[in-house]
Coordinates of C-alpha atoms and ligand atoms in Angstrom, one line a residue:
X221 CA -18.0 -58.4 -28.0
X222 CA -14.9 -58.7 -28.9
X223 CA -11.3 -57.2 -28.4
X224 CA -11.8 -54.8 -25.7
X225 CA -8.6 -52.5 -25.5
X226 CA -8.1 -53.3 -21.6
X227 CA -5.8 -50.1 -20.7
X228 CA -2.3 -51.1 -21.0
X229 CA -0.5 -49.9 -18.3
X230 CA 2.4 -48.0 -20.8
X231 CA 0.0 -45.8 -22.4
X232 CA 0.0 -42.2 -21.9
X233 CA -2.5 -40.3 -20.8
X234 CA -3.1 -39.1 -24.4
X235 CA -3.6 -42.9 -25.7
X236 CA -6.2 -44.0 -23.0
X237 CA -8.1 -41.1 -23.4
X238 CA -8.6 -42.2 -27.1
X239 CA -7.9 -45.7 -26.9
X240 CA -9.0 -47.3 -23.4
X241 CA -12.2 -48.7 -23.0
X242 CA -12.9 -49.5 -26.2
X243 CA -15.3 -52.7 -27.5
X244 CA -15.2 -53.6 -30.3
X245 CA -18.5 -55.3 -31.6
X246 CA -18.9 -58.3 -34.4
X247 CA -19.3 -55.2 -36.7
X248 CA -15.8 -54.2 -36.0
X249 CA -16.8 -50.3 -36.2
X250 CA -14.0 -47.8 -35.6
X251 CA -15.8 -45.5 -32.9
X252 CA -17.5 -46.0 -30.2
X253 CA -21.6 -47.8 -30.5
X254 CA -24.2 -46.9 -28.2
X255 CA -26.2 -49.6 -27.0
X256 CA -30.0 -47.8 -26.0
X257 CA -31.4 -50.6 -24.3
X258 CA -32.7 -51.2 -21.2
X259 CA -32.2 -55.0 -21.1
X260 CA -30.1 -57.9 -23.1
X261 CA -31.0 -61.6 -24.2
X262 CA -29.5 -65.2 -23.6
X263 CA -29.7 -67.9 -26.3
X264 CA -30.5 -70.4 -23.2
X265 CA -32.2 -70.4 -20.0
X266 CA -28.2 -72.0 -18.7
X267 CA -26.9 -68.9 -19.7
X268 CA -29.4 -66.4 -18.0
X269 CA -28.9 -68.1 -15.0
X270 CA -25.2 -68.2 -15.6
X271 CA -25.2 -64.0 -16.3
X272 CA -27.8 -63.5 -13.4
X273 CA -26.0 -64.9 -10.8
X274 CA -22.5 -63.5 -11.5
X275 CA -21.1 -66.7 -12.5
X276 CA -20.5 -65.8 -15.8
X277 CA -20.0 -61.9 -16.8
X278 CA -22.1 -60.3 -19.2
X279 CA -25.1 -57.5 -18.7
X280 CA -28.4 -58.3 -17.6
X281 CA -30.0 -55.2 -17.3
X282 CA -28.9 -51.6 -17.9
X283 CA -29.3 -50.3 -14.2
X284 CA -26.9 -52.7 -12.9
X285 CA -24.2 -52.7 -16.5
X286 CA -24.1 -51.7 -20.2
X287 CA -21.5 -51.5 -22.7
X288 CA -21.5 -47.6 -23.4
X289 CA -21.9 -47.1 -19.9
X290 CA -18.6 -49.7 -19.2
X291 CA -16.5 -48.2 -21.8
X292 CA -16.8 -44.6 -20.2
X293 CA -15.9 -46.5 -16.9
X294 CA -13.0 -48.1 -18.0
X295 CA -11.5 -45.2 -19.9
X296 CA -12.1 -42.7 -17.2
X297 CA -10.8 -45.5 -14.5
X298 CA -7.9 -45.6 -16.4
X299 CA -7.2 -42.1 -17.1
X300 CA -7.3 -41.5 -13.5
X301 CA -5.3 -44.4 -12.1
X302 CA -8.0 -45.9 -10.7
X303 CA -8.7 -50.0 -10.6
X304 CA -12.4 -49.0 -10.8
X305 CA -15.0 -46.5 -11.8
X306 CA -18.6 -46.8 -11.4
X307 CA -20.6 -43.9 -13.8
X308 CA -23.9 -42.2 -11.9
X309 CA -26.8 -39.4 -13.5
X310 CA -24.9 -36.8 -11.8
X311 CA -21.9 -35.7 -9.8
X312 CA -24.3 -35.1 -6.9
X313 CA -25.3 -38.8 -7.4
X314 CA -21.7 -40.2 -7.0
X315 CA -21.2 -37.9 -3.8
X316 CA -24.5 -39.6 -2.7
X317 CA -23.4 -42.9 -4.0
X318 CA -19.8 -43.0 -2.1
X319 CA -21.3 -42.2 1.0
X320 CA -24.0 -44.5 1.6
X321 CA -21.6 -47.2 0.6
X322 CA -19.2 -46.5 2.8
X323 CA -20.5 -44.6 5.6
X324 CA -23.6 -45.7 8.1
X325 CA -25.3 -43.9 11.2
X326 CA -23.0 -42.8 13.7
X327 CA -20.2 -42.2 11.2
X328 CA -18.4 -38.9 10.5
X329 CA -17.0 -36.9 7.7
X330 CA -14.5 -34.1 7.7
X331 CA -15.3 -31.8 4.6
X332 CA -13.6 -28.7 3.3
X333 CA -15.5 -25.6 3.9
X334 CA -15.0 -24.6 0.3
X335 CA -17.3 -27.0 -1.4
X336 CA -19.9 -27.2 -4.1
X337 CA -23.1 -25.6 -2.9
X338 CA -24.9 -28.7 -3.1
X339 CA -22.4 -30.8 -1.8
X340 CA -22.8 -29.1 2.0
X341 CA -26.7 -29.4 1.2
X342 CA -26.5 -33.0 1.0
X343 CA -24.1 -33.2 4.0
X344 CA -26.1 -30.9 6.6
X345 CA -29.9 -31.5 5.1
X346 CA -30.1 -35.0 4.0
X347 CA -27.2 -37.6 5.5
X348 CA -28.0 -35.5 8.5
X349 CA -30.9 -37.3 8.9
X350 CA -29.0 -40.6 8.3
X351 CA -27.0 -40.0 11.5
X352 CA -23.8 -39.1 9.1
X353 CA -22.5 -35.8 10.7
X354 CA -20.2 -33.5 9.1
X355 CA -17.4 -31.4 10.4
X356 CA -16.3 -28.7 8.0
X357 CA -12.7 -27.1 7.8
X358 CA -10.4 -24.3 6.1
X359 CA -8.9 -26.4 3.2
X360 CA -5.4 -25.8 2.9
X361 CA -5.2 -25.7 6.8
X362 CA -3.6 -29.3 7.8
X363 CA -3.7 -28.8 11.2
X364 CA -7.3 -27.8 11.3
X365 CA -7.8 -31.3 9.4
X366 CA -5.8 -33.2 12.4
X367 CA -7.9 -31.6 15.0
X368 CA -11.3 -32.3 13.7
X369 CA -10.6 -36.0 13.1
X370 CA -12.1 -38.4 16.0
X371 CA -12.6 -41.9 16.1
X372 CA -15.5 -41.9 13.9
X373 CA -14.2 -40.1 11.0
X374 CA -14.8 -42.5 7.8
X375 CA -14.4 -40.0 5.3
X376 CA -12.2 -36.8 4.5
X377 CA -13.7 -34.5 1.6
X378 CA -12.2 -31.9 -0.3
X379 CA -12.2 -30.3 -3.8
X380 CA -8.7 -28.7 -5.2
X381 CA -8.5 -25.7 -6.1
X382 CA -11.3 -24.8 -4.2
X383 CA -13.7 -22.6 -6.6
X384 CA -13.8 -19.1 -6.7
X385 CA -10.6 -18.7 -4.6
X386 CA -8.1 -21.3 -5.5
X387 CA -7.3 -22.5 -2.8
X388 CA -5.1 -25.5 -2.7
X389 CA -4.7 -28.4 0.0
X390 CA -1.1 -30.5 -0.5
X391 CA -3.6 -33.9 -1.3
X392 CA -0.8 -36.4 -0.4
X393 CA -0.7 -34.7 3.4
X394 CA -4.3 -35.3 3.6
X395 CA -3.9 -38.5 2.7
X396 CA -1.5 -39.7 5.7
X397 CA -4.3 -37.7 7.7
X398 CA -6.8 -40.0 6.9
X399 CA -5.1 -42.9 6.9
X400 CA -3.2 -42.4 9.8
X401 CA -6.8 -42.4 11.1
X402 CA -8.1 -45.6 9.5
X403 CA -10.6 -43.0 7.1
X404 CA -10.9 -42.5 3.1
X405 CA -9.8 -39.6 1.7
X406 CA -12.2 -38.7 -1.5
X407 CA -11.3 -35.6 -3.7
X408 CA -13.8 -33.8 -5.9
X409 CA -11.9 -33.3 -9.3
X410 CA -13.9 -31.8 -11.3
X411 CA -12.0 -28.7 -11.7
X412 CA -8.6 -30.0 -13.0
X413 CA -9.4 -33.5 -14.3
X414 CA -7.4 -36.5 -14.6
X415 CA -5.4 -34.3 -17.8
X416 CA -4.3 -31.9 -15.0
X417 CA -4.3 -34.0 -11.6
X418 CA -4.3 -37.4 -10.6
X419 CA -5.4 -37.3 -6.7
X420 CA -4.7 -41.1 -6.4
X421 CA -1.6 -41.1 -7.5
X422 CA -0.7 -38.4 -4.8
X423 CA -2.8 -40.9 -1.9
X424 CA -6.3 -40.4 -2.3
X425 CA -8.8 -43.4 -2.1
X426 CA -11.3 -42.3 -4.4
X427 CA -12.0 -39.6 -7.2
X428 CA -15.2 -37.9 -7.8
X429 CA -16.7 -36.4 -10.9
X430 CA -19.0 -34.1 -12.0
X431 CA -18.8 -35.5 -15.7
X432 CA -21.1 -32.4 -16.6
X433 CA -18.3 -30.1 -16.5
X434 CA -14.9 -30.5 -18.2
X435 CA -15.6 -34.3 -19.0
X436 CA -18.1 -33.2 -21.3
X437 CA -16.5 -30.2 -22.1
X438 CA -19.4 -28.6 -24.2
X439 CA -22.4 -28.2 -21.8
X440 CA -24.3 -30.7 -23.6
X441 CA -25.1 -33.2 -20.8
X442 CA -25.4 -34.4 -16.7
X443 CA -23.2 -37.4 -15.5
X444 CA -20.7 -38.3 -12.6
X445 CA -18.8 -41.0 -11.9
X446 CA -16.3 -42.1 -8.9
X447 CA -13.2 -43.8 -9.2
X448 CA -11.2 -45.6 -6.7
X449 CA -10.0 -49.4 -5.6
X450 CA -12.4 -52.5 -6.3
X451 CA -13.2 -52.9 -3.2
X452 CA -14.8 -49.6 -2.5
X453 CA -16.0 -49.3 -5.8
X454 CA -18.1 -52.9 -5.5
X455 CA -19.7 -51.2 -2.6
X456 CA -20.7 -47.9 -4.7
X457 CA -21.9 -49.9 -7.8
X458 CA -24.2 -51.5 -5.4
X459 CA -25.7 -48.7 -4.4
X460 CA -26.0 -47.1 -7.8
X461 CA -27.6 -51.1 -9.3
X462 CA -30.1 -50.9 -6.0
X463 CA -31.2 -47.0 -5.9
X464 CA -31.1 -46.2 -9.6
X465 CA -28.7 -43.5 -9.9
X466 CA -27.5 -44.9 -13.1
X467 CA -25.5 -43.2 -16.1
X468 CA -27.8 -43.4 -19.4
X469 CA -25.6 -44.4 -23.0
X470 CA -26.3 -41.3 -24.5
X471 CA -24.6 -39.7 -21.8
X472 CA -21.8 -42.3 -21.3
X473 CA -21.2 -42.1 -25.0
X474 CA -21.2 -37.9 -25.0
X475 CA -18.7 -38.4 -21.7
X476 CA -16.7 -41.1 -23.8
X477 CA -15.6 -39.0 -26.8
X478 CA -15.5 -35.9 -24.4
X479 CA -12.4 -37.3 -22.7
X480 CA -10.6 -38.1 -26.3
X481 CA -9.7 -34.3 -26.8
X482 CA -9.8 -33.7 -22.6
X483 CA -5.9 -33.0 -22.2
X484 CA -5.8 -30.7 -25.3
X485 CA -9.0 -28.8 -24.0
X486 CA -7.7 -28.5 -20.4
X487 CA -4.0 -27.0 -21.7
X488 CA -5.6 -24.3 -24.0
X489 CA -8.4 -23.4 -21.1
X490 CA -5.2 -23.4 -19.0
X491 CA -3.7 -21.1 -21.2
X492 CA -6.8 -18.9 -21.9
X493 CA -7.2 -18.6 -18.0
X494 CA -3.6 -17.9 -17.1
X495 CA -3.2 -14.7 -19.9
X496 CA -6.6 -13.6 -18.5
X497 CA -5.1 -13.6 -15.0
X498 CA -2.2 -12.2 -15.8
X499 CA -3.8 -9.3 -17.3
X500 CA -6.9 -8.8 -14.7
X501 CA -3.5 -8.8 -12.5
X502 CA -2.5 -5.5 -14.1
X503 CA -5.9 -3.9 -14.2
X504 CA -6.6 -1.0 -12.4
X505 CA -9.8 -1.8 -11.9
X506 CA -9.2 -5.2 -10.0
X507 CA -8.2 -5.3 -6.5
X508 CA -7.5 -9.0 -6.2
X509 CA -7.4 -12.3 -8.5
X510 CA -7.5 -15.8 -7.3
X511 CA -5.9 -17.9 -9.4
X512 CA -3.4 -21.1 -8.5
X513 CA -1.3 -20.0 -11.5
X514 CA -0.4 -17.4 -10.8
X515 CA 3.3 -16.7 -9.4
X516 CA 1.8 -14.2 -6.4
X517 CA -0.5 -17.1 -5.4
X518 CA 0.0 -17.9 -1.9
X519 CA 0.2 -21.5 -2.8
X520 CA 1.6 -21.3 -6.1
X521 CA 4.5 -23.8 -5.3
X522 CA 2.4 -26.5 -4.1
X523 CA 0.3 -26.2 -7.0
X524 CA 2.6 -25.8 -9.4
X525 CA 4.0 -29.3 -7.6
X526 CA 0.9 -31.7 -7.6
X527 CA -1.1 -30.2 -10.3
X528 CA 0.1 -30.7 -14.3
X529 CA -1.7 -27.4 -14.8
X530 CA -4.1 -24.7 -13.0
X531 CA -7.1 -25.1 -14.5
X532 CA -9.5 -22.2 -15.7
X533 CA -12.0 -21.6 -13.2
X534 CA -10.8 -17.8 -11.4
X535 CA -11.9 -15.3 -9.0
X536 CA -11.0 -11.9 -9.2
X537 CA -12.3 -8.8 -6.8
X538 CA -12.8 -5.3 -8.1
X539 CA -13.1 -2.2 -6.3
X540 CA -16.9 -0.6 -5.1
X541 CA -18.4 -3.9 -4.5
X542 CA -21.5 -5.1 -5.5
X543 CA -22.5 -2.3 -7.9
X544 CA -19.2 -2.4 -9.8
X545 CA -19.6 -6.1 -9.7
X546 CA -22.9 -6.4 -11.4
X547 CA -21.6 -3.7 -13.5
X548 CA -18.7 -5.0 -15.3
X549 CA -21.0 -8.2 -15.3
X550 CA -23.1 -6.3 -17.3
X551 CA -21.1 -5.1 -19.7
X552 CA -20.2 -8.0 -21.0
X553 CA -21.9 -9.0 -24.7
X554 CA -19.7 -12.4 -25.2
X555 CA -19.4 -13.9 -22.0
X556 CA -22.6 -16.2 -20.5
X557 CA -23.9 -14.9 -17.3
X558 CA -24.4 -18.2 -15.6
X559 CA -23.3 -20.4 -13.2
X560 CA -22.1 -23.1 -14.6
X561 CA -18.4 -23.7 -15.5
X562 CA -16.4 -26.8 -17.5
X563 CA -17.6 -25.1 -21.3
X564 CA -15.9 -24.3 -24.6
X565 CA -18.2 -20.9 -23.5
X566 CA -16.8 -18.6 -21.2
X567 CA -18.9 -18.1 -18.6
X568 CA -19.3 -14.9 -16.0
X569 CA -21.2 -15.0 -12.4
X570 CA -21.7 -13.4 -9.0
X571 CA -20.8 -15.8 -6.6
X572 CA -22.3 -14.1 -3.6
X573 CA -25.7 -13.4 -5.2
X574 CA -25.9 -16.3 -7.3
X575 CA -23.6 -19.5 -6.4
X576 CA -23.1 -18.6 -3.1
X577 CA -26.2 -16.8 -2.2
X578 CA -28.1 -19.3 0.0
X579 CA -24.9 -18.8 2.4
X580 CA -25.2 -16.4 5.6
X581 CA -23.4 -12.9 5.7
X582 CA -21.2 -14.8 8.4
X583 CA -20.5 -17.6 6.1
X584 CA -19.9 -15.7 3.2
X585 CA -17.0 -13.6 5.1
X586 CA -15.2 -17.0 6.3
X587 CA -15.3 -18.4 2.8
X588 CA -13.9 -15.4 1.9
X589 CA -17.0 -14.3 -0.8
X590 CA -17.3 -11.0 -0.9
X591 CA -19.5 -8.2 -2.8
X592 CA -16.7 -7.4 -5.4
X593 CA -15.5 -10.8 -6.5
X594 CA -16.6 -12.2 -9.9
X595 CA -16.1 -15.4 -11.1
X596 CA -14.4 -16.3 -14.3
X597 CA -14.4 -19.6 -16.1
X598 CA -12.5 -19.3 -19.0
X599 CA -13.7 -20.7 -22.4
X600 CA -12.1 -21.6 -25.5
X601 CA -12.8 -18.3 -27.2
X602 CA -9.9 -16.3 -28.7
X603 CA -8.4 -14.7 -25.9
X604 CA -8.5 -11.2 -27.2
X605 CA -12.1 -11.5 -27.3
X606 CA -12.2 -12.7 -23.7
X607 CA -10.4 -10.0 -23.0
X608 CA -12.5 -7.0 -24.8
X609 CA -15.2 -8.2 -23.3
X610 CA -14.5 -8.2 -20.0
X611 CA -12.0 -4.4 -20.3
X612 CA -15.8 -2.5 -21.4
X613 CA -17.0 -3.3 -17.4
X614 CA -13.7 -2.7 -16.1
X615 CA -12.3 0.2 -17.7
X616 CA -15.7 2.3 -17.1
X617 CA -14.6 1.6 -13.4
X618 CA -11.1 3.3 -13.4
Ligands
PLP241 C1 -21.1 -29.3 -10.6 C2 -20.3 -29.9 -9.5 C3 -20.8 -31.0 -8.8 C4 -22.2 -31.6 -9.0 O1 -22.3 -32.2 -10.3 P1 -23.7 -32.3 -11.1 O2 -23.2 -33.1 -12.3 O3 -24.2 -31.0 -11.3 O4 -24.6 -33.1 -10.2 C5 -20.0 -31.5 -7.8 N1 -18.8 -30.9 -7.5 C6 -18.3 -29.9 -8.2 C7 -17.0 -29.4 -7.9 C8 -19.1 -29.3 -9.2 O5 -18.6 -28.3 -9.9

């Protein structure tokens, strides 16, 4: 290996995501190799124990380190602000990674109540039964933050905007929370990416990643990663080198070039997402729309402050519930009826039959997910056909 393009710290945002990371091999390519193999040879038995034992760096086996793997790392550590990033098979596996290496029986965590569905599984069903409790709060509510902290809090966990109501917590406040009370302060990113926020440049400890969404971009594959200080992130990478929950190189290397063209994708979902707002705004059809961008947005100024943009993902309610709901949803002939979000595709959903279903009728009014609100996240199509698309539901409404 040679010349590895170790971020420099005057780059822009732009540059690293094209340029950081790289490593170059003794074939001097121009993009970026993939290295599918599981394990790697020394030219003595010195030098394996050399690379085995740490004392000289180099990969040993591709559960612990590889190259592909390391130059997604390094590029997305960088993008972020972040001394380190570890890569994992999944966002759920980073969430699961960061907290069994920081948190042990006995500990507590303070969580948003507006989280990814799977997120609150693995914090009520499975570290449950570690002893790790969890204490869930409104997320923009500071005060309701303070108040549920006790001497055992480790870890404070939020995502911001919160999906489908974009609702914002001020991330550099949470951040004196937690450290006021010796805890980390982790934030789920997925929804704005480092093009759009940079959560540790505002105080947080570390950054999570679903890498399947935006990072990717295209649908096309699973991956996570968390970002944070070294000393954390030794702590996570052990887990992920001891349990398995390891990034492949075909993923690293579809997550790699994904972030080259992330900031241009994130500004024209932006933009796609705020006309679409705008208009649903106007539509008589649609009672409400949740959307940080927008200037009627409760929390539009502190958005509009920590955030470089307001991503795409939006929630909007229309009038007679369930049935219009489903209808408009079905209407649609462009639009994917899925749950997914982070694609070139615009995609359409539910959220309280589909996303949100497993929730309680109790649960579903205090998150605030109602029988009329349908979730938007807004492709890279032309706008106009966006629009159309979604105008045959809603105008057969009015
Ligand atoms: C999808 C998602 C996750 C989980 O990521 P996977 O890659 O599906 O495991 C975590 N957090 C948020 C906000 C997500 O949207």
């Amino acid at each position: 290996m040679q010349q590895d393009q170790t971020p420099q710290q005057e780059w822009a945002l732009e540059t690293l995501a094209i340029r950081a990371g790289h490593q170059r091999t003794h074939e001097q390519e121009h993009g970026e190799p993939i290295f599918p193999t599981s394990s790697f040879v020394y030219g003595s038995a010195a030098e394996a124990a050399a690379k085995f034992s740490g004392e000289e760096p180099g990969n040993v086996y591709s559960r612990f380190t590889n190259p592909t793997v390391r130059t997604f790392e390094q590029r997305l550590a960088a993008m972020e602000g972040g001394e380190r990033c570890v890569a994992t098979s999944s966002g759920m596996a980073a969430i699961l990674a960061t907290a069994l290496a920081l948190l042990k029986a006995g500990d507590e965590i303070v969580a948003s109540r507006s989280l990814f569905g799977s997120t609150v599984s693995l914090f009520d069903k499975y570290l449950s039964k570690l002893g790790i409790t969890t204490r869930y709060v409104e997320l923009s509510d500071l005060e309701a933050w303070e108040a549920a902290m006790t001497p055992a809090t480790r870890l404070l966990f939020a995502e911001t905007p919160s999906n489908p109501l974009s609702e914002v917590v001020d991330i550099a406040q949470l951040a004196r929370i937690a450290r006021r009370h010796g805890a980390w302060l982790a934030i789920d990113n997925c929804f704005l990416t480092p093009a759009l926020q940079k959560p540790i440049a505002l105080g947080a400890d570390l950054v999570i990643h679903s890498a399947t969404k935006y990072l990717d971009g295209q649908g096309r594959a699973i991956g996570g990663a968390v970002v944070g200080r070294d000393k954390e992130l030794e702590e996570v990478f052990g887990v992920v080198r001891t349990c398995g929950p390891c990034l492949s190189p075909f993923n690293a290397w579809i997550f790699t070039k994904g972030l080259e063209t992330l900031h241009l994708r994130m500004r024209a979902h932006g933009e796609n997402a705020r006309i679409l707002a705008e208009w649903l705004e106007g539509h008589p059809a649609v009672e409400k729309v949740y959307y940080s961008g927008l200037t009627t947005h409760p929390q539009h100024e502190l958005a509009s402050r920590q955030q470089q943009g307001f991503g795409a993902v939006l929630g909007f309610e229309v009038k007679g519930a369930r049935e219009a709901a489903w209808s408009v949803i079905d209407a649609t002939r462009l639009l994917s009826i899925t749950g997914n979000l982070g694609d070139v595709k615009t995609t359409i959903t539910h959220p309280a039959t589909t996303t949100h279903g497993r929730l309680s009728a109790d649960q579903k009014d205090v998150a605030g997910i109602t029988e009329g609100l349908i979730r938007v996240a807004v492709g890279l199509e032309a706008m106009e056909d966006i629009r159309a698309d979604l105008a045959r539901g809603l105008d057969a409404l009015v």
